[in-house]
Short mmCIF file of C-alpha atoms in Angstrom, two decimals:
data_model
loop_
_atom_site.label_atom_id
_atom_site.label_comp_id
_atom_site.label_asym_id
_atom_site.label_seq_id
_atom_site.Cartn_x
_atom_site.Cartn_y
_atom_site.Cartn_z
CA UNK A 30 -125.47 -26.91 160.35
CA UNK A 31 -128.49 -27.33 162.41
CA UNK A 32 -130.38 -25.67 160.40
CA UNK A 33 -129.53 -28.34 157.78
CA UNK A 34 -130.91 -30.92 159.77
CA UNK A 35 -134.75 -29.47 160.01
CA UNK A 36 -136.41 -30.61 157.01
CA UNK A 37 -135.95 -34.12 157.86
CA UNK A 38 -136.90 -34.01 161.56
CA UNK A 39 -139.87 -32.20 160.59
CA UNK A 40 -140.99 -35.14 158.52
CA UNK A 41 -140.54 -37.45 161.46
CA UNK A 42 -142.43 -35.41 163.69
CA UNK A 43 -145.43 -36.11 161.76
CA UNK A 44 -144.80 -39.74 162.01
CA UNK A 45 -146.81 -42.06 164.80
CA UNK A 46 -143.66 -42.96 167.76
CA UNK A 47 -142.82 -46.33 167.72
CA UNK A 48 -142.21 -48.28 171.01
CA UNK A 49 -140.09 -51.52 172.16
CA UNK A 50 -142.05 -54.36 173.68
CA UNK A 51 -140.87 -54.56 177.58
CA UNK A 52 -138.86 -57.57 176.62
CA UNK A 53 -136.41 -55.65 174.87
CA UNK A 54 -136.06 -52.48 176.46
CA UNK A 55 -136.98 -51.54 180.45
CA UNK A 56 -136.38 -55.03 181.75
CA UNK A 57 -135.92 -55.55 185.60
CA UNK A 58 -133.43 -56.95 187.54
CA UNK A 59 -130.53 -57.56 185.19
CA UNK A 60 -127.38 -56.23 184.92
CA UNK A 61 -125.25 -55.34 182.15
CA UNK A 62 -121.48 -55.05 182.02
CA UNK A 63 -120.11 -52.69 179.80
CA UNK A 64 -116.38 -52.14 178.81
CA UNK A 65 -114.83 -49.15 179.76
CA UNK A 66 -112.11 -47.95 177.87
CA UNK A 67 -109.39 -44.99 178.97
CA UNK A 68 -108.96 -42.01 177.12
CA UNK A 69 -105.34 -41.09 176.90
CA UNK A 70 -104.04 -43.62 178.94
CA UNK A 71 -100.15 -42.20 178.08
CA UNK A 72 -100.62 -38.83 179.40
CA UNK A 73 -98.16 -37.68 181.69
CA UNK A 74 -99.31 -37.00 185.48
CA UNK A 75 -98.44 -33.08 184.66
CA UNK A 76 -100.59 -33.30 181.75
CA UNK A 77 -103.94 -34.57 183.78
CA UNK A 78 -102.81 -32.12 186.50
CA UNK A 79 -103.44 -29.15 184.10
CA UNK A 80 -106.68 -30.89 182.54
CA UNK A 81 -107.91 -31.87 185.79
CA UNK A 82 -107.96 -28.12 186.47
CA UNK A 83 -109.46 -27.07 184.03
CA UNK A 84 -112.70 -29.51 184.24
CA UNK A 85 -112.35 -28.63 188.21
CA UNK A 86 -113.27 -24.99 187.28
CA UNK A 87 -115.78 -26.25 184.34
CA UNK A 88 -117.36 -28.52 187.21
CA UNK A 89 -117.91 -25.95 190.15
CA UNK A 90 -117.62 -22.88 188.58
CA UNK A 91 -121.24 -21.80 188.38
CA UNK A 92 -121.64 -22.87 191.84
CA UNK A 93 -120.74 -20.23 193.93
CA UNK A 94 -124.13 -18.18 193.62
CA UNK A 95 -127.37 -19.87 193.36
CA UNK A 96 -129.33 -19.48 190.13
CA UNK A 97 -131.79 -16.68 189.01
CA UNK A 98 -135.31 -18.25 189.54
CA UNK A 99 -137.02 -18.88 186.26
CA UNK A 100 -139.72 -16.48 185.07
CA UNK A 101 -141.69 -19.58 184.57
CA UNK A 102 -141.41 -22.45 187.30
CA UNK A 103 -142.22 -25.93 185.80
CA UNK A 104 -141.36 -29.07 187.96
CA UNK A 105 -140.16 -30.31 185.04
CA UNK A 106 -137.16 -27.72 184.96
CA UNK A 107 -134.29 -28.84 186.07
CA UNK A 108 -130.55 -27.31 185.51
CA UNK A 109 -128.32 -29.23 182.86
CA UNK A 110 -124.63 -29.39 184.08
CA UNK A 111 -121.72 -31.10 182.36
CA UNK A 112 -118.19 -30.34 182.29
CA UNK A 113 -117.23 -33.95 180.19
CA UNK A 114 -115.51 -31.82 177.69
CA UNK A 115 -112.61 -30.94 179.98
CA UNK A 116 -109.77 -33.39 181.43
CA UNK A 117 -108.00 -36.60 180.76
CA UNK A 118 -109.39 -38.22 182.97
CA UNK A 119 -112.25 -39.85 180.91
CA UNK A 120 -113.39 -43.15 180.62
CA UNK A 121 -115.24 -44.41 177.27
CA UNK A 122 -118.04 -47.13 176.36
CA UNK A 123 -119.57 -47.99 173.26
CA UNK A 124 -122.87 -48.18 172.32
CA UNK A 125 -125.16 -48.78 169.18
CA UNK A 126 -128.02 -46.20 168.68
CA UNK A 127 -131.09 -46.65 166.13
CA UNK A 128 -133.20 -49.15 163.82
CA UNK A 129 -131.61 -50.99 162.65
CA UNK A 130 -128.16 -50.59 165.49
CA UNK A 131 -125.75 -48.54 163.26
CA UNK A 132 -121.62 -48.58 164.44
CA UNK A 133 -120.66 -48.50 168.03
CA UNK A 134 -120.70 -44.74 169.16
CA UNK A 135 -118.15 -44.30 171.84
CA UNK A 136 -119.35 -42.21 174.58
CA UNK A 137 -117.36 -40.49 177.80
CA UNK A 138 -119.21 -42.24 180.77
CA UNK A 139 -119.09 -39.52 183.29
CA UNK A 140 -120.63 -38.74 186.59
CA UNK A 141 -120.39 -35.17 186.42
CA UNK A 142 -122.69 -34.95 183.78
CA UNK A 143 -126.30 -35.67 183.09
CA UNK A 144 -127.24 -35.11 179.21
CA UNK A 145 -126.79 -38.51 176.98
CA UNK A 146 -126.02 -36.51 173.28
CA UNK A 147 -123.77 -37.67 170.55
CA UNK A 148 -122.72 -36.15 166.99
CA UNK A 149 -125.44 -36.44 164.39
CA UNK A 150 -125.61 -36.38 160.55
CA UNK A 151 -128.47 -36.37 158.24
CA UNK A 152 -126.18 -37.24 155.53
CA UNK A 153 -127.15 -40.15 153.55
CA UNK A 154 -124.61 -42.14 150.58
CA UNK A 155 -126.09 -39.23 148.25
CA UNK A 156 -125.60 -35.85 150.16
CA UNK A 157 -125.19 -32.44 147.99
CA UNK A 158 -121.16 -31.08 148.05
CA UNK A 159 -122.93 -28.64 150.38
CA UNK A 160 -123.76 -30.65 153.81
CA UNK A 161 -120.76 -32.80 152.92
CA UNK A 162 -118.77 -29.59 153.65
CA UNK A 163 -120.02 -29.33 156.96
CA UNK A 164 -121.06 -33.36 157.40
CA UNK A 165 -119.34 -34.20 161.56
CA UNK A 166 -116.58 -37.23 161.60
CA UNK A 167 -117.69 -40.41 160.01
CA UNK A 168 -118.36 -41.91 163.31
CA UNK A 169 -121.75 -39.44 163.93
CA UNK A 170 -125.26 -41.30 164.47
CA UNK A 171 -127.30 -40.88 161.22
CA UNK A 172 -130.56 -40.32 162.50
CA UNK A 173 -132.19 -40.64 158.92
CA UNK A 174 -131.11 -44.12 158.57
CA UNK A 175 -133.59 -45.03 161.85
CA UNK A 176 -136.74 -45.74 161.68
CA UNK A 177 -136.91 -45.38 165.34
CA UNK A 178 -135.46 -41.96 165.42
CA UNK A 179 -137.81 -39.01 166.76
CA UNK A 180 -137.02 -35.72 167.94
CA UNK A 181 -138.86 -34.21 170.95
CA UNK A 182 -141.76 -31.46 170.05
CA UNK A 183 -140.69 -28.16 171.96
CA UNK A 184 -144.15 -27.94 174.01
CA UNK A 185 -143.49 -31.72 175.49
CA UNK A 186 -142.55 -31.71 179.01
CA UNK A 187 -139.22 -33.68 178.30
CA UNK A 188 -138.35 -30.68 176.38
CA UNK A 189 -138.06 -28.25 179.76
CA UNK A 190 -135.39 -30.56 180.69
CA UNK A 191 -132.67 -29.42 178.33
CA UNK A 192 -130.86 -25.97 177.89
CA UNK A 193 -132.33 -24.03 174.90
CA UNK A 194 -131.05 -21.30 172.26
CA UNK A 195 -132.61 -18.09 172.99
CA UNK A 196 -135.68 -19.06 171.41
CA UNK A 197 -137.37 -22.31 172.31
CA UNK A 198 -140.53 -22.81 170.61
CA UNK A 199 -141.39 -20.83 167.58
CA UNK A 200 -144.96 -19.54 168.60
CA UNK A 201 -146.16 -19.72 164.29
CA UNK A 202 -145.11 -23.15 164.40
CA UNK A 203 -146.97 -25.55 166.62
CA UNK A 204 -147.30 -28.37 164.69
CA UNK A 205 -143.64 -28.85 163.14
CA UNK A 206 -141.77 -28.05 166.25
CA UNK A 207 -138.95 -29.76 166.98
CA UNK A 208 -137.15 -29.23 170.56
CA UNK A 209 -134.26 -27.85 170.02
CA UNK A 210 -131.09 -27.43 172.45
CA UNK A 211 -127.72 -25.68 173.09
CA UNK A 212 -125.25 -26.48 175.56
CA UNK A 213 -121.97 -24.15 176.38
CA UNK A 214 -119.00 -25.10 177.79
CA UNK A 215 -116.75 -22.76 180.34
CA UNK A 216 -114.50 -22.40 177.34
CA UNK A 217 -117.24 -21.77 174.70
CA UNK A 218 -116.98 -25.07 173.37
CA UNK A 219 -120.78 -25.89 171.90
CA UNK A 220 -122.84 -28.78 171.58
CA UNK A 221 -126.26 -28.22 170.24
CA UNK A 222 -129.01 -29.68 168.00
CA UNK A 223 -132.17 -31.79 168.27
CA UNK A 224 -133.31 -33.43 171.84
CA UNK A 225 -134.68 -36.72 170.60
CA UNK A 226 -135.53 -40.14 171.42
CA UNK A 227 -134.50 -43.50 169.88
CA UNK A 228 -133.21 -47.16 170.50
CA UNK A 229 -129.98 -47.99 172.45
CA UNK A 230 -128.39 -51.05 171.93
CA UNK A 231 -125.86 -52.52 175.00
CA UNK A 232 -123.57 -54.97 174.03
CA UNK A 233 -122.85 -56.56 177.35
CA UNK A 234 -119.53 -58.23 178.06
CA UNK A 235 -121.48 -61.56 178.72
CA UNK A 236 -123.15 -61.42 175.25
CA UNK A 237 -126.35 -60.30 176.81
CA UNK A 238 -127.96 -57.69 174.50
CA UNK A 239 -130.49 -54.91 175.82
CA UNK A 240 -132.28 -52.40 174.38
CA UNK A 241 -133.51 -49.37 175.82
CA UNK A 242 -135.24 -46.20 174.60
CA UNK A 243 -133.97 -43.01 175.39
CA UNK A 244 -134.13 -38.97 175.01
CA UNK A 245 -130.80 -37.85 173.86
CA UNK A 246 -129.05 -34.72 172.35
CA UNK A 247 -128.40 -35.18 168.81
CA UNK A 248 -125.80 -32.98 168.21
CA UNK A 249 -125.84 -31.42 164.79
CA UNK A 250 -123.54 -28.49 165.54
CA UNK A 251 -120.27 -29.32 168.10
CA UNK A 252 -117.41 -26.87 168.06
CA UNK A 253 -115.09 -26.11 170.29
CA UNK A 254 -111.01 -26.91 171.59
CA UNK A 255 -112.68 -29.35 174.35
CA UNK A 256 -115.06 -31.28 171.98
CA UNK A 257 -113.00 -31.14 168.62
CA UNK A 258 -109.05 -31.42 170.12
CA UNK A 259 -107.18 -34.27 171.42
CA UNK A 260 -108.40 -33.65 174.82
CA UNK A 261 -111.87 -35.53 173.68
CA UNK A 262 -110.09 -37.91 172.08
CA UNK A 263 -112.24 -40.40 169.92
CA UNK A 264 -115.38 -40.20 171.72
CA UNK A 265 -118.51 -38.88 169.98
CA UNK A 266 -120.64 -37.23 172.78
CA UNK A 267 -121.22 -37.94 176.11
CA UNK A 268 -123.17 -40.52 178.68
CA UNK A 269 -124.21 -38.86 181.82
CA UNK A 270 -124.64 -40.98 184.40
CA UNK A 271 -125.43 -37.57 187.13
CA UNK A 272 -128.24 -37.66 189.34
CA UNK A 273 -130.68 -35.14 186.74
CA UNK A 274 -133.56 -35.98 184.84
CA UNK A 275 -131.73 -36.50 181.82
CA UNK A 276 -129.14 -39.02 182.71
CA UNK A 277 -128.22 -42.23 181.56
CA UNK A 278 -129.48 -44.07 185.05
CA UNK A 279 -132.36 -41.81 185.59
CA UNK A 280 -134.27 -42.80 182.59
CA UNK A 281 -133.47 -46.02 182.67
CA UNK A 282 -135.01 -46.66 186.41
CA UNK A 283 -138.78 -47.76 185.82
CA UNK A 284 -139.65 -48.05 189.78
CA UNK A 285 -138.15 -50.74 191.57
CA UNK A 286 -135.06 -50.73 193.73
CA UNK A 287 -132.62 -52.90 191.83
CA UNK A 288 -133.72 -50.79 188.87
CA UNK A 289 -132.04 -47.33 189.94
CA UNK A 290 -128.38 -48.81 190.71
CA UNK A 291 -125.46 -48.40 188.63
CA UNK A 292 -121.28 -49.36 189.50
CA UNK A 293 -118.26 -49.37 188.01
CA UNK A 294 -114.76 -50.60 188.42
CA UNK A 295 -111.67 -48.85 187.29
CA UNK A 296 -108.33 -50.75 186.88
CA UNK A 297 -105.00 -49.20 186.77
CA UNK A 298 -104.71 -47.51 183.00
CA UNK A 299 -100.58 -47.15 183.11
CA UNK A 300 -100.50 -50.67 183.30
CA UNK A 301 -99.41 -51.91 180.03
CA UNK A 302 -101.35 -53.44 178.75
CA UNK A 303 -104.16 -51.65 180.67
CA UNK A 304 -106.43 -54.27 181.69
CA UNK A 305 -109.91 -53.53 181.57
CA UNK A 306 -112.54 -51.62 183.48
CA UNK A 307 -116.26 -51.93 183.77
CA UNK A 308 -119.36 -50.03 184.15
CA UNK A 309 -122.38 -52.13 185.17
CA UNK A 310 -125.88 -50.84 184.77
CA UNK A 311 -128.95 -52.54 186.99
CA UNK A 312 -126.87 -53.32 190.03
CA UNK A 313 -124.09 -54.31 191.73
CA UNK A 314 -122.65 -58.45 191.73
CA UNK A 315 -124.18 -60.57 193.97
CA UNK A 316 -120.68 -61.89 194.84
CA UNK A 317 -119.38 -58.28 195.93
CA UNK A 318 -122.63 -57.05 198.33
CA UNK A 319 -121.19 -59.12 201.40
CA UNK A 320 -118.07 -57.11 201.34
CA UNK A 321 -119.90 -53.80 200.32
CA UNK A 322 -119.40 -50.43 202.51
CA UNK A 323 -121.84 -48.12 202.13
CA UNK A 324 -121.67 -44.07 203.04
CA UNK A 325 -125.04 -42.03 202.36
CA UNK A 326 -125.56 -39.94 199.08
CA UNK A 327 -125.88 -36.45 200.58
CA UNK A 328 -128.82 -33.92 199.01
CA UNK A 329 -127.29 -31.69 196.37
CA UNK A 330 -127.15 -28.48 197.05
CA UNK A 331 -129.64 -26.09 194.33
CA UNK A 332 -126.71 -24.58 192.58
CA UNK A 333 -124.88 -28.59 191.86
CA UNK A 334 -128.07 -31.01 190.93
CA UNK A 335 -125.93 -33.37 188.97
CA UNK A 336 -123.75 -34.61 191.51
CA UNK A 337 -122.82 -37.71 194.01
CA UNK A 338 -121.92 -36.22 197.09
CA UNK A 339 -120.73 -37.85 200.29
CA UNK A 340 -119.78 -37.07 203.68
CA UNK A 341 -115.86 -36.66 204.69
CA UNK A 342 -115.89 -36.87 208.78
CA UNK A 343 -112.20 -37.47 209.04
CA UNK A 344 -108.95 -38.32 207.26
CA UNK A 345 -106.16 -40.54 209.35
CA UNK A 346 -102.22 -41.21 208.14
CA UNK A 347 -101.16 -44.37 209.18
CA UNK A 348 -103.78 -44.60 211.83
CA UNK A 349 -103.49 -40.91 213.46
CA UNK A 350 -106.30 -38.89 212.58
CA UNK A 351 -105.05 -35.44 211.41
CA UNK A 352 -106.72 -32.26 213.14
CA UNK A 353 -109.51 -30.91 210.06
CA UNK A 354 -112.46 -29.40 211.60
CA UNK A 355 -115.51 -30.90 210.18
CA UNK A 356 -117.04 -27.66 208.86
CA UNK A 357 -114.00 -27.60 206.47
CA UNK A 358 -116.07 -30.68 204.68
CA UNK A 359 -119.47 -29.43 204.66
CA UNK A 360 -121.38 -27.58 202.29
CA UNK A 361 -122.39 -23.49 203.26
CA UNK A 362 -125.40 -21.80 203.03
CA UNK A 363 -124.25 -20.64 198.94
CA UNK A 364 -124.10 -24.39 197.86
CA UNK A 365 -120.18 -24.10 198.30
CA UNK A 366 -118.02 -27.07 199.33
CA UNK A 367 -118.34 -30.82 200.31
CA UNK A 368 -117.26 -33.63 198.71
CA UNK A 369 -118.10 -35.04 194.92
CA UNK A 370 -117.23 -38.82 193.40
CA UNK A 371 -116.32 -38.19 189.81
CA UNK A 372 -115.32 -40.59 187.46
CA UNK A 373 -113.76 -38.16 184.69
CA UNK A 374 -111.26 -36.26 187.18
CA UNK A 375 -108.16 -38.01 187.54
CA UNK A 376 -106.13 -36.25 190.53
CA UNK A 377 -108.07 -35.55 193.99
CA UNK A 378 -108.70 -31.89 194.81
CA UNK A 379 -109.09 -31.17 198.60
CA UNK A 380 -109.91 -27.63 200.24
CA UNK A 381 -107.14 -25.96 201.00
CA UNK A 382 -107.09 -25.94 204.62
CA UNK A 383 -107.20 -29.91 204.98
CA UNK A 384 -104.55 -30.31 202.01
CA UNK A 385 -102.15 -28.71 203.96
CA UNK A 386 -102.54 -30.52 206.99
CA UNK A 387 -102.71 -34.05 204.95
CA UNK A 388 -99.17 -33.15 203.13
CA UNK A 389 -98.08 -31.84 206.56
CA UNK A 390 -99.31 -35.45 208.46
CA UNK A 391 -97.67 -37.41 204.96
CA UNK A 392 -94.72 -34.78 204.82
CA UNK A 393 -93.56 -36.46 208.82
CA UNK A 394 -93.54 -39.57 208.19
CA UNK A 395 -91.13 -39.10 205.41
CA UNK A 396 -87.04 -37.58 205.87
CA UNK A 397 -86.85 -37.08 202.38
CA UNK A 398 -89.67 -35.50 200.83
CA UNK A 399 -89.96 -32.19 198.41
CA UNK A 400 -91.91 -29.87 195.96
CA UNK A 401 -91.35 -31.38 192.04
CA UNK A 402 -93.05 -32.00 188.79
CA UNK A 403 -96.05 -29.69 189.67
CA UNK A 404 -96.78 -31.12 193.13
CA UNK A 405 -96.04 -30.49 196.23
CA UNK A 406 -94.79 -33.94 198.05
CA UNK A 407 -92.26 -36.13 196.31
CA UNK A 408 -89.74 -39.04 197.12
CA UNK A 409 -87.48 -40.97 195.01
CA UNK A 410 -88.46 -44.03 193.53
CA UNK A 411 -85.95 -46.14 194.57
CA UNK A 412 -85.88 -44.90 197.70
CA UNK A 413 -86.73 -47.01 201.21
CA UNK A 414 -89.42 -44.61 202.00
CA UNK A 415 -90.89 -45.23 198.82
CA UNK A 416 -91.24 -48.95 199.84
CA UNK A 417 -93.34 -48.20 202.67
CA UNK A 418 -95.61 -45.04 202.33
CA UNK A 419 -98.02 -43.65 204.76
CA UNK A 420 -101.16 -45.17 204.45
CA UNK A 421 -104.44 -42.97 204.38
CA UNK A 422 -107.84 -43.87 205.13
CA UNK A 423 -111.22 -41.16 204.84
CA UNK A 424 -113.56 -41.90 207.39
CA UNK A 425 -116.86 -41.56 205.62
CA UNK A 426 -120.75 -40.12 206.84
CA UNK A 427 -122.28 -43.94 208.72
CA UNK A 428 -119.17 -45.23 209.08
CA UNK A 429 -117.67 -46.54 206.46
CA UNK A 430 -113.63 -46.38 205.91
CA UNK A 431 -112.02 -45.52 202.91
CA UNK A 432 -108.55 -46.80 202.96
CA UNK A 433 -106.81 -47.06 199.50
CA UNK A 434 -103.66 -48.61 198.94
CA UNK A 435 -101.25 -46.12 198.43
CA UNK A 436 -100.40 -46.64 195.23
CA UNK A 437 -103.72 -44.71 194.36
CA UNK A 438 -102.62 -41.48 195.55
CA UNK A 439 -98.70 -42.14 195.46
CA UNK A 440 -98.07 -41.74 191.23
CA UNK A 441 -94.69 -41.82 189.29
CA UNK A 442 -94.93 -38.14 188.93
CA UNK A 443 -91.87 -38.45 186.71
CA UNK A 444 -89.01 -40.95 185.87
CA UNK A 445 -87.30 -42.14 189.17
CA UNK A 446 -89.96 -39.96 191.15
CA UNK A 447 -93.31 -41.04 193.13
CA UNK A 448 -95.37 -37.46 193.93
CA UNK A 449 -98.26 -37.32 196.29
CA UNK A 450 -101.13 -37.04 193.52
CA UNK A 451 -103.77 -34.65 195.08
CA UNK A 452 -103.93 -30.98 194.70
CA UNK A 453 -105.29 -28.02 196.66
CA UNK A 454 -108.56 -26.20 195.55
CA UNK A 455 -108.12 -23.03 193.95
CA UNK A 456 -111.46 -22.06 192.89
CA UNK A 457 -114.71 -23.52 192.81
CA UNK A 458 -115.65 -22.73 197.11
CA UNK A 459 -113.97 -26.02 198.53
CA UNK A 460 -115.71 -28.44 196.87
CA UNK A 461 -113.18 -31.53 197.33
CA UNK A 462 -113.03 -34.10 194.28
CA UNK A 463 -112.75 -37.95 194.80
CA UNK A 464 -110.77 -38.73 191.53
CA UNK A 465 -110.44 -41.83 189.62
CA UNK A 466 -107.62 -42.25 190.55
CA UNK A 467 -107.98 -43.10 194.28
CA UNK A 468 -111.01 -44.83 192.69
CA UNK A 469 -108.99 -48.06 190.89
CA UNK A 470 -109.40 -51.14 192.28
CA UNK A 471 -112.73 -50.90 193.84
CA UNK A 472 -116.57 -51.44 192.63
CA UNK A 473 -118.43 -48.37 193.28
CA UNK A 474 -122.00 -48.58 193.52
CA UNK A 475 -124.14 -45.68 193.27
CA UNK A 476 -127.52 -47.16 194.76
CA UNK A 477 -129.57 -44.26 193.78
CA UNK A 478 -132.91 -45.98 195.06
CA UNK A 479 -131.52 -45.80 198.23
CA UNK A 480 -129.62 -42.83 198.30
CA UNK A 481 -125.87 -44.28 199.34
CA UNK A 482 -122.80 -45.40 198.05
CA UNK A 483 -120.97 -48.96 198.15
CA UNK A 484 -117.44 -49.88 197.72
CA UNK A 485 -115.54 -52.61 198.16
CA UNK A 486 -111.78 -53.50 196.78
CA UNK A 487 -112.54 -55.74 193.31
CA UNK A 488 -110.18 -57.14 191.00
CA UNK A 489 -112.81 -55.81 188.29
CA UNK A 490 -112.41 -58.99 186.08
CA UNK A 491 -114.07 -61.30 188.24
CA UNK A 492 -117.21 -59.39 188.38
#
C-alpha cells in the first residue's frame, strides 16, 4: 500500500510549500475548546481492567533498560513512543485536515503519545479496481485532494524525528525523497507511511475557527488487532499531546508562555447521557486559575521522553497518612518508576508495595469488604459503608493535595457491587499511572512553559 502512494507525493515534492498568514495559523494567546468524545463508554469495568493492562505494558515496557546510543547523534533525534493503540480508556476529538478542510477526522487525544498521524488515501472518485482493493475506511484524509498537502524530504531535520523502516533515505534518490516512517506496536500492530505537513482546521466549541500547520504521519499502511478491532473504535489515528518534538502542543508553541499550555476536563462517561468533556489548547480559563493547584512536571527519565510525570510524597485515608516510603515513588537509576498522568488509561496502577498498604488503610475502615469482579476491595452497593467511603487524598511534589471524591476510584465493579478501581503493577518497574478515571471532574493543565501541573475541581461545562 505505501508503495501505492509514491508517485503522487513525489509530484508534490517538487512543488514550492505553501504557508498560512499568522492570522490563521500560530496565533497567540487564544484558546480553543475542543469536544472530547469517549470511546466505548459501555464497557464493563472488567473489560478496561484487561485493556488497561495491556496499554500499561505497551506504555512502560521498553523502559526498563535505557536505549542503545545511535551510531549517529543528531539533536534532532528524539525517541517516538505511543501506546494509543491499546485500552478503552480513550478519549476522541475531531478535526479537519487539508485545502480545502475535508470531513472531521476523529483522533484519540492521548498523553502518552507524541506522533499526530491519521489514515491516508490517494484514492480519488476514479481509482483503478486495484488501490480500491486495498483503499483504508472511507473516513482516511485524502492527501491528493489538498493543495496544501506536502510530505517531508528524508534529509530535512524534521525527518530525524520519526521512527523509520530499515532504510531511510534512498542514497540514488536525493531529489524525489520523501520521508518515510514506520511505527510498531507491542503487539505488532503497524502504522506507517509518509511524515508530512499540511493545514489543521479546529472547530472550537465557541465557533472560533483556527488553523494551524503541522507535520503529521500519513498513514498509508495500518494493520494490526489494536488499530483495526473494536478496541480503536472509530478513530482514524492518533493526536499526541506527549512532551516530544512531534506532539500536538509542541509544535504548536511559537515562544511565549501562554503559547505552550494545554488542559482538559473529563466528565463522568457512565453517565447516561454522558455529558461532555473538553480539551482546551492555548491555556487554561481565566475563571479557573484562582482555584488552580499546581505540582511540578518532573524531568523524564532517557528511556520515557513522552511523558507528564509528577511527584507522589504521600497518600492519606481519611486524613491518616499511610506508612509508603518515599523511594517507593521515585524514579531509579534505569529510568524505572514514578508517577505518569495519562489521559487514555482508565484504572490507576500503583507499585506494588504502596497498593497493598492503600487497600490495607481502605480495607480498615470497612467490616465488609472482599476480593470480586477482578479486584481486590469490594462492598455492596446498597450497603451503609458504601454511603460513606474512605476518602483519599495524594499529597503532591510543592504541595499541592489531590483529594478526589470517591466516586473516582470507588466504581460499580458489577451490578449491586462498588470495587476499589486501582490495580497493582505487574510489569513495567513501578511506574504508577494516574488514570482518567480519578481524573473526572477536574481541569488539568499541563503548563509546559513552566514545567508544572494545575488542577482544580470543574464542572467542565462552564469553562
Amino acid at each position: 500500500m505505501v508503495s501505492i502512494l509514491l508517485p503522487s507525493l513525489l509530484i508534490l515534492l517538487t512543488l514550492s510549500t505553501t504557508t498560512i498568514t499568522t492570522a490563521e495559523s500560530q496565533q497567540k494567546h487564544y484558546t480553543i475548546k475542543l469536544p472530547l468524545l469517549r470511546i466505548n463508554p459501555s464497557i464493563t469495568p472488567q473489560q478496561s481492567l484487561t485493556r488497561d493492562r495491556i496499554r500499561y505494558s505497551s506504555l512502560f515496557s521498553s523502559s526498563s533498560s535505557p536505549p542503545s546510543p545511535s551510531p549517529s547523534p543528531s539533536p534532532l533525534t528524539a525517541p517516538l513512543v505511543s501506546a494509543a493503540s491499546s485500552g478503552s480508556g480513550q478519549y476522541l476529538v475531531d478535526l479537519r485536515l487539508g485545502i480545502p478542510p475535508q470531513p472531521p477526522l476523529r483522533l484519540v487525544a492521548d498523553t502518552g503519545s507524541d506522533l499526530i498521524w491519521t489514515r491516508c488515501s490517494a484514492c480519488l472518485s476514479n481509482c483503478s479496481s486495484s488501490l480500491r482493493r486495498h483503499r483504508p475506511r472511507p473516513s482516511a484524509f485524502h492527501f491528493r485532494r489538498s493543495s496544501s498537502f506536502r510530505p517531508h524530504h528524508c534529509y530535512d531535520p524534521p525527518c530525524r524525528l520519526v521512527p523509520h523502516p530499515r532504510h531511510r533515505c534512498d542514497p540514488h534518490r536525493h531529489l524525489h525523497n520523501p520521508c518515510r516512517y514506520s511505527y510498531t506496536y507491542s503487539d505488532l500492530s503497524v502504522s506507517a507511511g509518509y511524515f508530512s505537513r499540511d493545514v489543521f482546521t479546529l472547530n472550537s466549541s465557541s465557533s472560533t475557527v483556527r488553523r494551524l500547520r503541522l507535520s503529521f504521519g500519513c498513514a498509508a499502511n495500518v494493520s494490526g488487532p489494536s488499530l483495526t478491532g473494536s478496541t480503536f473504535g472509530s478513530a482514524t489515528g492518533v493526536l499526541g499531546l506527549g512532551r516530544g518534538p512531534t506532539s500536538f502542543p509542541s509544535q504548536i508553541a511559537v515562544g511565549e508562555d501562554d503559547d505552550d499550555v494545554f488542559s482538559y476536563c473529563l466528565m463522568d462517561y457512565t453517565l447516561s447521557p454522558p455529558p461532555t468533556s473538553f480539551l482546551l489548547i492555548g491555556g487554561a480559563p481565566a475563571a479557573a486559575s484562582t482555584k488552580m493547584r499546581f505540582t511540578p512536571l518532573l524531568p523524564n527519565p532517557p528511556t520515557s521522553p513522552t511523558f507528564y510525570y509528577v511527584g507522589i510524597e504521600s497518600v492519606s485515608v481519611d486524613g491518616s497518612v499511610v506508612p509508603i516510603d518515599r523511594s517507593i515513588w521515585a524514579v531509579d537509576s534505569m529510568g524505572r518508576g514514578g508517577t505518569v498522568v495519562d489521559s487514555g488509561t482508565t484504572l490507576t496502577f500503583l507499585p506494588g508495595k504502596a497498593y497493598r498498604r492503600i487497600v490495607a488503610a481502605v480495607r480498615r475502615r470497612l467490616t465488609t469488604a472482599e476480593a470480586a469482579a477482578g479486584f481486590d476491595l469490594c462492598v455492596n452497593s446498597s450497603s451503609e459503608e458504601a454511603a460513606r467511603m474512605p476518602r483519599m487524598e495524594f499529597g503532591l511534589r510543592g504541595g499541592a493535595k489531590f483529594g478526589p471524591p470517591p466516586e473516582n476510584y470507588f466504581i460499580e465493579a458489577a451490578e449491586g457491587l462498588r470495587c476499589l478501581a486501582m490495580q497493582a503493577v505487574r510489569s513495567g518497574g513501578g511506574t504508577a499511572v494516574i488514570g482518567n478515571l480519578m481524573q473526572q471532574g477536574f481541569l488539568f493543565v499541563f503548563d509546559r512553559a513552566q514545567s508544572r501541573l494545575g488542577f482544580t475541581r470543574s464542572d467542565c461545562a462552564s469553562l
